[in-house]
Short mmCIF file of C-alpha atoms in Angstrom, two decimals:
data_model
loop_
_atom_site.label_atom_id
_atom_site.label_comp_id
_atom_site.label_asym_id
_atom_site.label_seq_id
_atom_site.Cartn_x
_atom_site.Cartn_y
_atom_site.Cartn_z
CA MET A 12 91.51 123.38 89.69
CA ALA A 13 94.83 122.61 88.04
CA GLN A 14 97.91 123.91 89.86
CA THR A 15 101.20 125.30 88.60
CA VAL A 16 104.39 124.12 90.31
CA GLN A 17 108.10 123.95 89.62
CA GLY A 18 109.64 120.76 88.23
CA VAL A 19 112.84 119.45 86.64
CA VAL A 20 112.44 118.77 82.93
CA ALA A 21 114.67 117.07 80.37
CA GLY A 22 113.71 118.65 77.08
CA VAL A 23 116.19 117.19 74.61
CA ALA A 24 118.36 114.07 74.73
CA GLY A 25 121.75 114.81 76.24
CA ALA A 26 120.99 118.43 77.12
CA LYS A 27 121.14 119.82 80.64
CA VAL A 28 117.92 119.70 82.62
CA SER A 29 116.05 122.84 83.60
CA VAL A 30 113.53 123.87 86.21
CA GLU A 31 110.24 124.71 84.50
CA THR A 32 106.73 125.74 85.45
CA ILE A 33 104.46 122.76 84.99
CA THR A 34 100.72 122.32 85.26
CA VAL A 35 99.37 119.53 87.44
CA PRO A 36 95.68 118.69 87.01
CA ASP A 37 93.30 117.78 89.79
CA PRO A 38 93.18 114.02 90.35
CA GLY A 39 90.67 112.15 88.23
CA PRO A 40 89.19 108.71 88.92
CA GLY A 41 91.76 106.43 90.52
CA GLU A 42 94.39 109.17 90.77
CA ALA A 43 96.15 110.97 93.63
CA LEU A 44 97.83 114.36 93.90
CA VAL A 45 100.96 114.15 96.06
CA GLU A 46 102.95 116.97 97.60
CA VAL A 47 106.52 115.74 97.19
CA LYS A 48 108.75 116.04 100.26
CA ALA A 49 111.92 114.33 99.01
CA CYS A 50 113.14 112.57 95.86
CA GLY A 51 116.42 110.75 95.30
CA VAL A 52 118.54 111.35 92.21
CA CYS A 53 118.72 107.91 90.59
CA HIS A 54 120.83 106.77 87.64
CA THR A 55 117.59 105.95 85.82
CA ASP A 56 116.80 109.67 85.71
CA LEU A 57 120.10 110.22 83.94
CA HIS A 58 119.20 107.42 81.50
CA TYR A 59 115.99 109.30 80.73
CA ARG A 60 117.88 112.56 80.17
CA GLU A 61 120.27 110.83 77.79
CA GLY A 62 117.47 109.19 75.81
CA GLY A 63 118.51 105.75 77.02
CA ILE A 64 114.98 104.70 78.05
CA ASN A 65 112.91 106.04 75.15
CA ASP A 66 112.55 109.21 73.08
CA GLU A 67 109.27 110.49 74.53
CA PHE A 68 110.66 113.92 75.41
CA PRO A 69 110.10 116.16 77.28
CA PHE A 70 110.44 114.19 80.51
CA LEU A 71 109.49 115.26 84.01
CA LEU A 72 112.27 113.54 85.93
CA GLY A 73 112.33 112.02 89.40
CA HIS A 74 110.76 108.83 90.72
CA GLU A 75 112.41 107.82 94.01
CA ALA A 76 110.15 109.83 96.26
CA ALA A 77 108.10 110.24 99.40
CA GLY A 78 105.39 112.80 100.07
CA VAL A 79 101.98 113.60 101.47
CA VAL A 80 98.69 112.97 99.68
CA GLU A 81 96.94 116.28 99.01
CA ALA A 82 93.85 115.05 97.17
CA VAL A 83 92.39 111.90 95.64
CA GLY A 84 90.04 111.30 92.74
CA ASP A 85 86.76 109.43 92.51
CA GLY A 86 86.85 105.78 93.44
CA VAL A 87 89.95 106.00 95.64
CA THR A 88 89.08 104.43 98.99
CA ASP A 89 92.41 103.33 100.43
CA LEU A 90 94.08 106.78 100.50
CA ALA A 91 93.12 110.06 102.11
CA PRO A 92 94.56 113.56 102.20
CA GLY A 93 97.34 113.71 104.76
CA ASP A 94 98.58 110.15 104.24
CA PHE A 95 102.39 109.85 104.17
CA VAL A 96 103.37 107.73 101.17
CA VAL A 97 106.32 106.33 99.28
CA LEU A 98 105.76 106.46 95.53
CA ASN A 99 106.30 103.32 93.50
CA TRP A 100 106.35 102.43 89.83
CA ARG A 101 104.75 99.02 90.31
CA ALA A 102 101.08 99.76 90.91
CA VAL A 103 99.83 96.23 90.39
CA CYS A 104 96.65 95.65 88.40
CA ALA A 105 95.38 92.55 90.30
CA THR A 106 93.93 91.11 87.08
CA CYS A 107 96.82 90.16 84.74
CA ARG A 108 98.06 86.59 84.51
CA ALA A 109 100.94 87.23 86.96
CA CYS A 110 98.62 88.77 89.54
CA ARG A 111 96.04 85.99 89.09
CA ARG A 112 98.64 83.31 89.77
CA GLY A 113 99.71 85.00 93.00
CA GLU A 114 102.89 86.67 91.72
CA PRO A 115 101.93 90.37 91.62
CA TRP A 116 105.58 91.44 91.79
CA TYR A 117 105.71 90.35 88.13
CA CYS A 118 102.57 92.35 87.21
CA PHE A 119 102.41 92.86 83.45
CA ASP A 120 99.92 95.75 83.44
CA THR A 121 100.91 98.26 86.11
CA HIS A 122 98.95 101.50 86.47
CA ASN A 123 99.90 105.13 85.89
CA ALA A 124 97.88 108.35 86.05
CA ALA A 125 95.63 108.79 83.01
CA GLN A 126 95.90 112.59 82.84
CA PRO A 127 99.14 114.20 81.65
CA MET A 128 101.04 116.88 83.47
CA THR A 129 102.11 119.61 81.03
CA LEU A 130 104.46 122.47 80.46
CA ALA A 131 102.95 125.96 80.74
CA ASP A 132 102.27 126.01 76.99
CA GLY A 133 100.29 122.76 77.19
CA THR A 134 103.02 120.39 75.97
CA PRO A 135 102.42 116.98 77.62
CA LEU A 136 105.21 115.69 79.84
CA SER A 137 106.35 112.08 80.13
CA PRO A 138 106.86 111.42 83.86
CA ALA A 139 109.88 109.26 84.64
CA LEU A 140 108.67 105.75 85.46
CA GLY A 141 105.17 107.16 85.53
CA ILE A 142 105.94 109.33 88.56
CA GLY A 143 107.77 112.61 87.77
CA ALA A 144 108.71 113.60 91.32
CA PHE A 145 111.39 116.24 90.81
CA ALA A 146 108.49 118.60 91.32
CA GLU A 147 106.70 120.31 94.14
CA LYS A 148 103.61 118.21 93.39
CA THR A 149 102.95 115.27 91.11
CA LEU A 150 99.94 113.34 89.82
CA VAL A 151 100.07 109.55 90.03
CA HIS A 152 97.75 106.57 90.05
CA SER A 153 96.55 105.89 93.58
CA GLY A 154 98.13 102.43 93.39
CA GLN A 155 101.52 104.12 93.09
CA CYS A 156 101.15 105.43 96.64
CA THR A 157 102.19 103.10 99.46
CA LYS A 158 101.29 104.32 102.94
CA VAL A 159 104.10 104.05 105.50
CA ASP A 160 104.70 105.24 109.06
CA ARG A 161 104.90 109.04 108.99
CA ARG A 162 107.66 109.04 111.63
CA ALA A 163 110.14 108.07 108.91
CA SER A 164 112.24 110.82 107.37
CA PRO A 165 111.05 111.58 103.80
CA GLU A 166 114.68 111.70 102.62
CA VAL A 167 115.15 108.10 103.75
CA ALA A 168 111.69 106.75 103.01
CA GLY A 169 111.77 107.90 99.41
CA LEU A 170 114.82 105.79 98.64
CA LEU A 171 112.67 102.68 98.95
CA GLY A 172 110.92 103.90 95.81
CA CYS A 173 113.75 102.61 93.64
CA GLY A 174 117.46 102.05 94.38
CA VAL A 175 117.43 100.80 97.96
CA MET A 176 114.46 98.53 97.29
CA ALA A 177 116.12 97.22 94.13
CA GLY A 178 119.24 96.22 96.04
CA ILE A 179 117.60 94.79 99.14
CA GLY A 180 115.09 92.95 96.98
CA ALA A 181 117.81 91.54 94.71
CA ALA A 182 119.29 89.81 97.75
CA ILE A 183 116.17 88.79 99.64
CA ASN A 184 113.42 88.42 97.04
CA THR A 185 115.29 87.43 93.87
CA GLY A 186 118.46 85.84 95.23
CA GLY A 187 116.71 84.12 98.12
CA VAL A 188 119.67 84.75 100.44
CA GLY A 189 119.29 82.74 103.63
CA ARG A 190 120.94 82.22 106.99
CA GLY A 191 124.59 81.27 106.72
CA ASP A 192 124.82 81.93 102.98
CA SER A 193 127.80 83.48 101.24
CA VAL A 194 127.03 86.45 99.00
CA ALA A 195 129.14 88.51 96.63
CA VAL A 196 128.08 91.91 95.29
CA LEU A 197 129.73 93.37 92.20
CA GLY A 198 129.45 97.16 92.11
CA CYS A 199 129.10 99.10 95.35
CA GLY A 200 127.04 102.13 94.47
CA GLY A 201 123.64 102.71 96.02
CA VAL A 202 122.01 99.55 94.64
CA GLY A 203 125.01 97.34 95.40
CA ASP A 204 125.31 98.62 98.95
CA ALA A 205 121.59 98.05 99.42
CA ALA A 206 122.14 94.45 98.29
CA ILE A 207 124.83 94.15 100.97
CA VAL A 208 122.38 95.47 103.55
CA GLY A 209 119.75 93.01 102.31
CA ALA A 210 122.17 90.09 102.50
CA ARG A 211 123.05 91.03 106.07
CA LEU A 212 119.34 91.30 106.98
CA ALA A 213 118.74 87.84 105.55
CA GLY A 214 121.49 86.31 107.70
CA ALA A 215 124.38 85.91 105.25
CA THR A 216 127.63 85.32 107.13
CA THR A 217 130.09 85.97 104.31
CA ILE A 218 129.43 89.12 102.27
CA ILE A 219 132.02 90.03 99.64
CA ALA A 220 132.03 93.44 97.96
CA ALA A 221 133.88 94.10 94.68
CA ASP A 222 134.45 97.46 93.03
CA LEU A 223 137.11 99.48 91.23
CA ASP A 224 136.80 102.46 93.58
CA PRO A 225 138.47 102.19 97.02
CA ARG A 226 136.06 104.79 98.38
CA LYS A 227 133.09 102.65 97.42
CA LEU A 228 134.71 99.63 99.02
CA GLU A 229 134.95 101.60 102.26
CA TRP A 230 131.24 102.39 102.01
CA ALA A 231 130.53 98.70 101.39
CA GLN A 232 132.38 97.71 104.53
CA SER A 233 130.43 100.23 106.55
CA MET A 234 127.21 98.68 105.20
CA GLY A 235 128.18 95.18 106.30
CA ALA A 236 130.60 93.64 103.79
CA THR A 237 132.91 91.17 105.53
CA HIS A 238 135.46 91.05 102.68
CA ILE A 239 136.38 93.45 99.88
CA VAL A 240 137.93 92.98 96.45
CA ASN A 241 139.52 95.81 94.50
CA ALA A 242 138.57 94.82 90.97
CA GLY A 243 141.35 96.99 89.58
CA THR A 244 144.13 95.03 91.24
CA ALA A 245 142.73 91.56 91.91
CA ASP A 246 140.97 88.83 89.95
CA VAL A 247 137.36 89.13 91.10
CA VAL A 248 136.34 85.51 90.48
CA GLU A 249 139.42 84.02 92.11
CA SER A 250 139.15 86.36 95.08
CA ILE A 251 135.52 85.41 95.70
CA ARG A 252 136.45 81.73 95.51
CA GLU A 253 139.30 82.31 97.95
CA PHE A 254 136.93 83.88 100.47
CA THR A 255 134.47 80.97 100.12
CA GLY A 256 136.72 77.98 100.61
CA GLY A 257 137.47 77.65 96.91
CA ASN A 258 133.83 77.07 96.01
CA GLY A 259 132.34 80.40 95.00
CA ALA A 260 129.47 82.28 96.62
CA ASP A 261 125.96 80.91 97.06
CA VAL A 262 124.55 84.11 95.54
CA VAL A 263 126.40 86.63 93.36
CA ILE A 264 124.67 89.93 92.60
CA ASP A 265 125.73 92.01 89.60
CA ALA A 266 124.81 95.60 90.45
CA VAL A 267 126.70 97.02 87.46
CA GLY A 268 125.07 95.45 84.42
CA ILE A 269 127.86 95.13 81.86
CA PRO A 270 129.07 91.95 80.14
CA GLU A 271 132.29 91.68 82.16
CA THR A 272 130.59 91.87 85.56
CA PHE A 273 127.85 89.49 84.43
CA ARG A 274 130.46 86.91 83.39
CA GLN A 275 132.19 87.40 86.73
CA ALA A 276 128.92 86.84 88.55
CA PHE A 277 128.26 83.69 86.53
CA TYR A 278 131.65 82.13 87.29
CA ALA A 279 132.05 83.43 90.86
CA ARG A 280 129.02 81.52 92.14
CA ASP A 281 129.23 78.05 93.61
CA LEU A 282 128.00 75.06 91.62
CA ALA A 283 124.22 75.30 91.65
CA GLY A 284 124.56 78.85 92.98
CA THR A 285 122.53 81.83 91.86
CA ALA A 286 123.62 84.81 89.76
CA VAL A 287 121.35 87.86 89.99
CA LEU A 288 121.45 90.74 87.51
CA VAL A 289 120.08 93.95 89.06
CA GLY A 290 122.36 96.48 87.34
CA VAL A 291 120.51 97.82 84.29
CA PRO A 292 122.35 97.21 81.00
CA THR A 293 122.04 99.47 78.00
CA PRO A 294 120.19 98.00 74.98
CA ASP A 295 123.36 97.56 72.91
CA LEU A 296 125.13 95.20 75.34
CA THR A 297 125.42 91.46 74.71
CA VAL A 298 127.07 88.63 76.62
CA GLU A 299 128.45 85.32 75.40
CA LEU A 300 128.87 82.24 77.60
CA PRO A 301 129.86 78.68 76.65
CA LEU A 302 126.62 76.76 76.66
CA ILE A 303 128.35 73.77 78.24
CA ASP A 304 129.20 75.96 81.25
CA VAL A 305 125.59 77.05 81.58
CA PHE A 306 124.59 73.40 81.57
CA ALA A 307 127.38 72.02 83.73
CA ARG A 308 127.35 74.63 86.51
CA GLY A 309 123.61 74.33 87.15
CA GLY A 310 121.93 76.73 89.50
CA ALA A 311 120.06 79.81 88.36
CA ILE A 312 120.56 83.02 86.45
CA LYS A 313 117.97 85.61 87.38
CA SER A 314 117.19 89.20 86.56
CA SER A 315 115.84 91.36 89.37
CA TRP A 316 113.39 94.02 88.24
CA TYR A 317 112.74 96.47 91.09
CA GLY A 318 114.06 93.85 93.48
CA ASP A 319 111.01 91.68 92.65
CA CYS A 320 109.26 93.77 95.28
CA LEU A 321 105.61 94.14 96.16
CA PRO A 322 105.42 97.71 97.48
CA SER A 323 102.37 97.13 99.67
CA ARG A 324 104.22 94.29 101.40
CA ASP A 325 107.83 95.43 101.38
CA PHE A 326 107.80 99.21 101.93
CA PRO A 327 105.97 99.24 105.28
CA MET A 328 108.03 96.31 106.55
CA LEU A 329 111.34 97.99 105.70
CA ILE A 330 110.22 101.30 107.19
CA ASP A 331 109.27 99.46 110.38
CA LEU A 332 112.74 97.88 110.53
CA TYR A 333 114.26 101.32 110.01
CA LEU A 334 112.22 102.82 112.85
CA GLN A 335 113.19 99.90 115.11
CA GLY A 336 116.87 100.62 114.46
CA ARG A 337 117.37 97.30 112.68
CA LEU A 338 117.85 98.78 109.19
CA ASP A 339 120.00 101.89 108.99
CA LEU A 340 119.07 103.69 105.78
CA SER A 341 120.49 107.11 106.66
CA PRO A 342 124.02 106.37 105.28
CA PHE A 343 122.54 106.16 101.78
CA VAL A 344 121.73 109.89 101.88
CA THR A 345 125.03 111.58 101.02
CA GLU A 346 123.61 115.07 100.53
CA THR A 347 120.34 116.96 100.34
CA ILE A 348 119.87 119.45 97.51
CA GLY A 349 117.25 121.63 95.83
CA LEU A 350 115.51 121.34 92.47
CA ASP A 351 118.09 123.69 90.94
CA ASP A 352 120.91 121.30 91.84
CA VAL A 353 119.84 118.17 89.95
CA GLU A 354 122.26 118.70 87.05
CA GLU A 355 125.17 118.99 89.50
CA ALA A 356 123.92 115.85 91.23
CA PHE A 357 124.23 113.98 87.93
CA ASP A 358 127.87 115.10 87.79
CA ALA A 359 128.46 113.86 91.35
CA MET A 360 126.91 110.54 90.37
CA HIS A 361 129.38 110.25 87.47
CA ASP A 362 132.25 111.07 89.81
CA GLY A 363 131.18 108.36 92.23
CA SER A 364 131.35 110.85 95.08
CA VAL A 365 127.81 110.17 96.36
CA LEU A 366 125.60 107.22 97.14
CA ARG A 367 122.49 109.36 96.80
CA SER A 368 121.80 113.04 96.37
CA VAL A 369 118.28 113.69 97.60
CA VAL A 370 116.14 116.63 96.51
CA THR A 371 114.16 118.07 99.42
CA LEU A 372 111.16 120.34 98.95
#
């Protein structure tokens, strides 16, 4: 039978969120019911609340989550009640043209649950990124559940569901950072710091962090940055060149997503270097570059969507590294909070005083 639980809902664009009673149906074919244990407060949730993603209100927020499978629907054979899972918003279809050519991380037809979760009066909810995990329980497609080692803390494991994976993947999967490379990261919030961690994992020897906030630069150093640039007092492009023998970095990752930082990333890379955009721009932003510079500098300009990750491949591997002590994810969790505290967590995000607030249930 359907269950009623508490969840965080954005009812109107720009208005404060509220905790509401929601109805979660039993899983149908291909679906899974997950008891949420922890869910990070991601900037994408704030975009949803502000109407920056679409206008399909009301939204059930939350998507960066880990939990335990409570029940599965017909046809689900690779999950069972009791499995510890990280939720993902790239449940690959295995049949689209990207999947057929062996690039499922570009899947063009990802799966979500078919049944809606609703408010108590029956109003359908739009789950953020098809997940809706600021709730005691959520209904997802079974492909959105990636089994990982249950010894991992849910607060840490859930972060792989979005921000940490986006940053690590931007460095390793999209940027192709290799041993001995030089890497620069523009913007040292959660995604940027995860890119620094990913660059270090991949063997980069020079890792440059740039930000306007001295506190964030301190965090970046603790994550593995070898050099820092205060973008408020120094020329970012010239500083990166100075730290790389006058050449520019092999890979520059823009974790902000505004025209100025994208231009910096473009010009701060070495000739034939790679610029990676992982910061999410708003739809109104445009960038202008001299076409002759695009031609003459060579290299690559790439966007990184979810760190070009394949959850079934990347989540278990990163959790294993975490459990081996080779990937410290705990510093990303600044505070743990309850469902009632999500609005205040958005304020803390604006202030830059947290890397991640994590809702625990």
